[in-house]
């Protein structure tokens, strides 16, 4: 399906029975899907976050390219721009923009691939339980906080993998962690990435979960840049 240039002020959901879909935007900069739902606006209790996405994908074998997805709620708490709860999904050449909880990638054992995307946010702005691979992406932190919050299930080999990505931030942002474990067996690695000076030397935070220090897996390998901090995991 070709999506023409324009600003689409609406929520979009690809239902689970809509498999093998392709949505191709006319241009990344000018094909924009935007909405402003957030946790307090939804007001459905503790699970309100998961009703906030501007764009939701539940159908397997889905492909999206050349589109900008926004959640414009602002800094008002959890507000998802893109939620992916499907297997074998590819997101390419897209901009995904928001603040807290910008991108939710989930589904136990599901694999998802982000290629050449721009993803921005404030706190835990890439989170969830899926195995998600981010390649050649720009990961932009808008404030001092945490980039990832993986909830990788126990027994799943891989969580979030970032390869050949650039980690950027405005000059006033100086204290950003690579991630923290939303669940105890979280897994996140950064490979061959360029890390800006906003990344703190410690790299990771345990989210006050001592058990996660033994059960989670965080690693950095062959990265460059002023925020470089090498560890063995």
mmCIF file of C-alpha atoms in Angstrom:
data_model
loop_
_atom_site.group_PDB
_atom_site.id
_atom_site.type_symbol
_atom_site.label_atom_id
_atom_site.label_comp_id
_atom_site.label_asym_id
_atom_site.label_seq_id
_atom_site.Cartn_x
_atom_site.Cartn_y
_atom_site.Cartn_z
ATOM 1 C CA UNK A 1 0.000 0.000 0.000
ATOM 2 C CA UNK A 2 1.387 3.415 -0.969
ATOM 3 C CA UNK A 3 0.810 6.165 1.598
ATOM 4 C CA UNK A 4 0.835 9.631 0.064
ATOM 5 C CA UNK A 5 2.557 12.626 1.616
ATOM 6 C CA UNK A 6 0.437 14.316 4.247
ATOM 7 C CA UNK A 7 -0.138 14.709 7.970
ATOM 8 C CA UNK A 8 -2.494 11.987 9.200
ATOM 9 C CA UNK A 9 -3.774 12.959 12.646
ATOM 10 C CA UNK A 10 -5.100 9.569 13.717
ATOM 11 C CA UNK A 11 -4.339 6.265 15.409
ATOM 12 C CA UNK A 12 -3.543 3.350 13.100
ATOM 13 C CA UNK A 13 -3.779 -0.333 14.055
ATOM 14 C CA UNK A 14 -2.729 -3.276 11.891
ATOM 15 C CA UNK A 15 -4.788 -6.143 13.301
ATOM 16 C CA UNK A 16 -3.324 -9.611 13.766
ATOM 17 C CA UNK A 17 -5.297 -11.068 10.850
ATOM 18 C CA UNK A 18 -3.733 -8.495 8.492
ATOM 19 C CA UNK A 19 -0.569 -10.455 7.739
ATOM 20 C CA UNK A 20 1.981 -9.914 4.955
ATOM 21 C CA UNK A 21 1.167 -6.208 4.699
ATOM 22 C CA UNK A 22 3.440 -3.532 3.248
ATOM 23 C CA UNK A 23 2.997 0.191 3.839
ATOM 24 C CA UNK A 24 5.323 2.413 1.827
ATOM 25 C CA UNK A 25 5.321 6.134 2.475
ATOM 26 C CA UNK A 26 5.889 8.610 -0.323
ATOM 27 C CA UNK A 27 8.665 10.283 1.698
ATOM 28 C CA UNK A 28 9.901 9.936 5.267
ATOM 29 C CA UNK A 29 9.883 13.683 5.957
ATOM 30 C CA UNK A 30 6.414 14.396 4.566
ATOM 31 C CA UNK A 31 4.403 11.237 5.279
ATOM 32 C CA UNK A 32 3.510 11.745 8.922
ATOM 33 C CA UNK A 33 1.147 9.818 11.189
ATOM 34 C CA UNK A 34 0.644 11.605 14.490
ATOM 35 C CA UNK A 35 -1.499 11.487 17.625
ATOM 36 C CA UNK A 36 -1.243 12.595 21.255
ATOM 37 C CA UNK A 37 -2.583 9.841 23.528
ATOM 38 C CA UNK A 38 -0.783 9.349 26.847
ATOM 39 C CA UNK A 39 -1.189 7.414 30.099
ATOM 40 C CA UNK A 40 -3.313 9.954 31.975
ATOM 41 C CA UNK A 41 -5.436 10.805 28.954
ATOM 42 C CA UNK A 42 -6.338 7.131 28.448
ATOM 43 C CA UNK A 43 -7.025 6.728 32.205
ATOM 44 C CA UNK A 44 -7.662 2.974 32.170
ATOM 45 C CA UNK A 45 -5.503 2.045 35.125
ATOM 46 C CA UNK A 46 -2.047 0.498 35.238
ATOM 47 C CA UNK A 47 -2.198 -0.767 31.642
ATOM 48 C CA UNK A 48 -3.079 2.607 30.144
ATOM 49 C CA UNK A 49 0.363 2.878 28.509
ATOM 50 C CA UNK A 50 -0.456 0.082 26.077
ATOM 51 C CA UNK A 51 -3.514 1.902 24.753
ATOM 52 C CA UNK A 52 -1.504 5.008 23.798
ATOM 53 C CA UNK A 53 0.297 4.035 20.531
ATOM 54 C CA UNK A 54 -0.103 6.217 17.499
ATOM 55 C CA UNK A 55 0.739 3.238 15.270
ATOM 56 C CA UNK A 56 0.245 -0.398 16.360
ATOM 57 C CA UNK A 57 1.362 -3.516 14.492
ATOM 58 C CA UNK A 58 -0.133 -6.898 15.410
ATOM 59 C CA UNK A 59 -0.024 -8.636 12.012
ATOM 60 C CA UNK A 60 2.977 -10.873 11.333
ATOM 61 C CA UNK A 61 5.298 -10.397 8.339
ATOM 62 C CA UNK A 62 4.742 -6.655 8.176
ATOM 63 C CA UNK A 63 6.914 -4.074 6.389
ATOM 64 C CA UNK A 64 6.887 -0.306 6.921
ATOM 65 C CA UNK A 65 9.130 2.232 5.201
ATOM 66 C CA UNK A 66 9.449 5.975 4.503
ATOM 67 C CA UNK A 67 7.033 7.134 7.222
ATOM 68 C CA UNK A 68 7.296 9.385 10.278
ATOM 69 C CA UNK A 69 5.417 8.229 13.367
ATOM 70 C CA UNK A 70 4.858 10.706 16.203
ATOM 71 C CA UNK A 71 3.349 10.824 19.635
ATOM 72 C CA UNK A 72 3.006 14.532 20.358
ATOM 73 C CA UNK A 73 1.663 14.294 23.913
ATOM 74 C CA UNK A 74 4.847 15.897 25.244
ATOM 75 C CA UNK A 75 6.530 15.173 28.556
ATOM 76 C CA UNK A 76 3.424 13.939 30.348
ATOM 77 C CA UNK A 77 4.506 10.366 31.071
ATOM 78 C CA UNK A 78 4.131 7.196 29.032
ATOM 79 C CA UNK A 79 3.106 7.890 25.444
ATOM 80 C CA UNK A 80 3.931 5.346 22.727
ATOM 81 C CA UNK A 81 4.504 6.342 19.104
ATOM 82 C CA UNK A 82 5.011 2.801 17.740
ATOM 83 C CA UNK A 83 3.968 -0.522 19.271
ATOM 84 C CA UNK A 84 5.049 -3.751 17.563
ATOM 85 C CA UNK A 85 3.393 -6.931 18.850
ATOM 86 C CA UNK A 86 4.048 -9.159 15.860
ATOM 87 C CA UNK A 87 6.653 -11.537 14.450
ATOM 88 C CA UNK A 88 8.959 -10.929 11.487
ATOM 89 C CA UNK A 89 8.452 -7.180 11.232
ATOM 90 C CA UNK A 90 10.769 -4.822 9.354
ATOM 91 C CA UNK A 91 10.763 -1.066 9.902
ATOM 92 C CA UNK A 92 13.032 0.770 7.470
ATOM 93 C CA UNK A 93 13.940 4.391 6.830
ATOM 94 C CA UNK A 94 11.391 5.701 9.336
ATOM 95 C CA UNK A 95 11.407 8.447 11.966
ATOM 96 C CA UNK A 96 9.813 7.468 15.275
ATOM 97 C CA UNK A 97 9.391 10.411 17.597
ATOM 98 C CA UNK A 98 8.143 10.898 21.131
ATOM 99 C CA UNK A 99 9.273 11.226 24.720
ATOM 100 C CA UNK A 100 8.799 8.497 27.343
ATOM 101 C CA UNK A 101 8.181 4.986 25.933
ATOM 102 C CA UNK A 102 8.444 5.985 22.264
ATOM 103 C CA UNK A 103 8.892 2.447 20.849
ATOM 104 C CA UNK A 104 7.346 -0.680 22.367
ATOM 105 C CA UNK A 105 8.602 -3.952 20.887
ATOM 106 C CA UNK A 106 7.023 -7.059 22.354
ATOM 107 C CA UNK A 107 5.903 -10.659 21.901
ATOM 108 C CA UNK A 108 7.762 -13.571 23.481
ATOM 109 C CA UNK A 109 10.063 -15.071 20.876
ATOM 110 C CA UNK A 110 9.082 -12.486 18.251
ATOM 111 C CA UNK A 111 11.815 -10.982 16.069
ATOM 112 C CA UNK A 112 11.723 -7.438 14.715
ATOM 113 C CA UNK A 113 14.206 -5.471 12.590
ATOM 114 C CA UNK A 114 14.773 -1.711 12.433
ATOM 115 C CA UNK A 115 16.998 -0.456 9.607
ATOM 116 C CA UNK A 116 18.187 3.101 9.019
ATOM 117 C CA UNK A 117 15.657 4.639 11.408
ATOM 118 C CA UNK A 118 15.710 7.734 13.604
ATOM 119 C CA UNK A 119 14.315 7.063 17.083
ATOM 120 C CA UNK A 120 14.048 9.755 19.742
ATOM 121 C CA UNK A 121 12.770 9.945 23.280
ATOM 122 C CA UNK A 122 13.426 10.695 26.914
ATOM 123 C CA UNK A 123 12.964 7.773 29.332
ATOM 124 C CA UNK A 124 12.940 4.037 28.474
ATOM 125 C CA UNK A 125 12.114 5.072 24.932
ATOM 126 C CA UNK A 126 12.888 1.643 23.494
ATOM 127 C CA UNK A 127 11.283 -1.026 25.678
ATOM 128 C CA UNK A 128 9.684 -4.467 25.683
ATOM 129 C CA UNK A 129 10.268 -8.218 25.479
ATOM 130 C CA UNK A 130 10.867 -8.874 21.775
ATOM 131 C CA UNK A 131 14.142 -9.759 20.121
ATOM 132 C CA UNK A 132 14.692 -6.482 18.272
ATOM 133 C CA UNK A 133 17.661 -5.704 16.027
ATOM 134 C CA UNK A 134 18.503 -2.051 15.324
ATOM 135 C CA UNK A 135 20.983 -1.467 12.491
ATOM 136 C CA UNK A 136 22.335 1.827 11.130
ATOM 137 C CA UNK A 137 19.896 3.778 13.312
ATOM 138 C CA UNK A 138 20.205 7.135 15.081
ATOM 139 C CA UNK A 139 19.157 6.827 18.732
ATOM 140 C CA UNK A 140 18.546 10.342 20.054
ATOM 141 C CA UNK A 141 18.155 11.066 23.776
ATOM 142 C CA UNK A 142 16.227 14.260 24.552
ATOM 143 C CA UNK A 143 16.976 14.390 28.300
ATOM 144 C CA UNK A 144 19.089 12.814 31.029
ATOM 145 C CA UNK A 145 17.551 9.382 31.538
ATOM 146 C CA UNK A 146 17.608 5.830 30.116
ATOM 147 C CA UNK A 147 17.550 4.666 26.492
ATOM 148 C CA UNK A 148 16.337 1.070 26.831
ATOM 149 C CA UNK A 149 14.191 -0.955 29.212
ATOM 150 C CA UNK A 150 14.240 -4.546 27.992
ATOM 151 C CA UNK A 151 11.966 -7.181 29.517
ATOM 152 C CA UNK A 152 13.450 -10.194 27.739
ATOM 153 C CA UNK A 153 11.716 -13.371 28.996
ATOM 154 C CA UNK A 154 13.742 -16.026 30.757
ATOM 155 C CA UNK A 155 15.074 -18.572 28.276
ATOM 156 C CA UNK A 156 15.049 -16.229 25.254
ATOM 157 C CA UNK A 157 18.571 -15.988 23.856
ATOM 158 C CA UNK A 158 18.517 -12.408 22.589
ATOM 159 C CA UNK A 159 16.853 -9.146 23.562
ATOM 160 C CA UNK A 160 17.809 -5.790 22.035
ATOM 161 C CA UNK A 161 20.789 -5.608 19.675
ATOM 162 C CA UNK A 162 22.116 -2.290 18.364
ATOM 163 C CA UNK A 163 24.657 -2.514 15.527
ATOM 164 C CA UNK A 164 26.332 0.353 13.678
ATOM 165 C CA UNK A 165 24.070 2.880 15.401
ATOM 166 C CA UNK A 166 24.797 6.481 16.430
ATOM 167 C CA UNK A 167 23.797 7.602 19.925
ATOM 168 C CA UNK A 168 23.173 11.350 19.938
ATOM 169 C CA UNK A 169 21.809 14.073 22.220
ATOM 170 C CA UNK A 170 21.600 17.880 22.514
ATOM 171 C CA UNK A 171 24.544 19.581 24.244
ATOM 172 C CA UNK A 172 22.602 20.098 27.467
ATOM 173 C CA UNK A 173 21.998 16.335 27.834
ATOM 174 C CA UNK A 174 24.997 14.840 29.666
ATOM 175 C CA UNK A 175 23.828 11.898 31.807
ATOM 176 C CA UNK A 176 22.207 9.087 29.820
ATOM 177 C CA UNK A 177 22.310 5.365 30.627
ATOM 178 C CA UNK A 178 22.291 2.753 27.867
ATOM 179 C CA UNK A 179 19.583 0.859 29.674
ATOM 180 C CA UNK A 180 18.010 -0.677 32.727
ATOM 181 C CA UNK A 181 16.181 -3.996 33.218
ATOM 182 C CA UNK A 182 12.402 -3.685 33.098
ATOM 183 C CA UNK A 183 12.413 -7.398 33.946
ATOM 184 C CA UNK A 184 15.091 -9.487 35.644
ATOM 185 C CA UNK A 185 16.336 -11.389 32.560
ATOM 186 C CA UNK A 186 16.730 -8.340 30.325
ATOM 187 C CA UNK A 187 19.273 -8.538 27.496
ATOM 188 C CA UNK A 188 20.715 -5.577 25.576
ATOM 189 C CA UNK A 189 23.959 -5.196 23.609
ATOM 190 C CA UNK A 190 25.591 -2.403 21.616
ATOM 191 C CA UNK A 191 27.967 -3.413 18.793
ATOM 192 C CA UNK A 192 30.086 -1.134 16.591
ATOM 193 C CA UNK A 193 28.108 1.908 17.724
ATOM 194 C CA UNK A 194 29.214 5.531 17.967
ATOM 195 C CA UNK A 195 28.435 6.822 21.445
ATOM 196 C CA UNK A 196 28.164 10.516 22.196
ATOM 197 C CA UNK A 197 29.565 12.113 25.349
ATOM 198 C CA UNK A 198 26.104 12.029 26.958
ATOM 199 C CA UNK A 199 26.502 8.312 27.765
ATOM 200 C CA UNK A 200 27.618 7.900 31.377
ATOM 201 C CA UNK A 201 30.766 5.810 32.075
ATOM 202 C CA UNK A 202 28.762 3.390 34.202
ATOM 203 C CA UNK A 203 26.682 2.546 31.161
ATOM 204 C CA UNK A 204 23.864 0.670 32.867
ATOM 205 C CA UNK A 205 21.521 0.929 35.853
ATOM 206 C CA UNK A 206 20.083 -2.039 37.801
ATOM 207 C CA UNK A 207 16.662 -0.364 38.411
ATOM 208 C CA UNK A 208 17.102 -1.200 42.123
ATOM 209 C CA UNK A 209 16.962 -4.900 41.229
ATOM 210 C CA UNK A 210 19.980 -6.703 42.693
ATOM 211 C CA UNK A 211 18.840 -10.010 41.191
ATOM 212 C CA UNK A 212 19.029 -8.471 37.728
ATOM 213 C CA UNK A 213 22.732 -7.863 38.234
ATOM 214 C CA UNK A 214 23.195 -11.646 38.083
ATOM 215 C CA UNK A 215 20.387 -12.643 35.711
ATOM 216 C CA UNK A 216 20.370 -9.899 33.047
ATOM 217 C CA UNK A 217 22.917 -9.505 30.241
ATOM 218 C CA UNK A 218 24.246 -6.142 29.117
ATOM 219 C CA UNK A 219 27.272 -5.825 26.846
ATOM 220 C CA UNK A 220 29.213 -3.400 24.677
ATOM 221 C CA UNK A 221 31.630 -4.407 21.918
ATOM 222 C CA UNK A 222 33.862 -2.502 19.521
ATOM 223 C CA UNK A 223 32.106 0.824 20.030
ATOM 224 C CA UNK A 224 33.626 4.265 19.427
ATOM 225 C CA UNK A 225 33.084 7.872 20.441
ATOM 226 C CA UNK A 226 33.474 9.990 23.582
ATOM 227 C CA UNK A 227 30.821 7.970 25.429
ATOM 228 C CA UNK A 228 32.705 4.724 24.915
ATOM 229 C CA UNK A 229 32.732 2.348 27.861
ATOM 230 C CA UNK A 230 33.860 -1.216 27.220
ATOM 231 C CA UNK A 231 32.742 -4.116 29.387
ATOM 232 C CA UNK A 232 32.445 -7.859 29.169
ATOM 233 C CA UNK A 233 28.687 -7.852 29.858
#
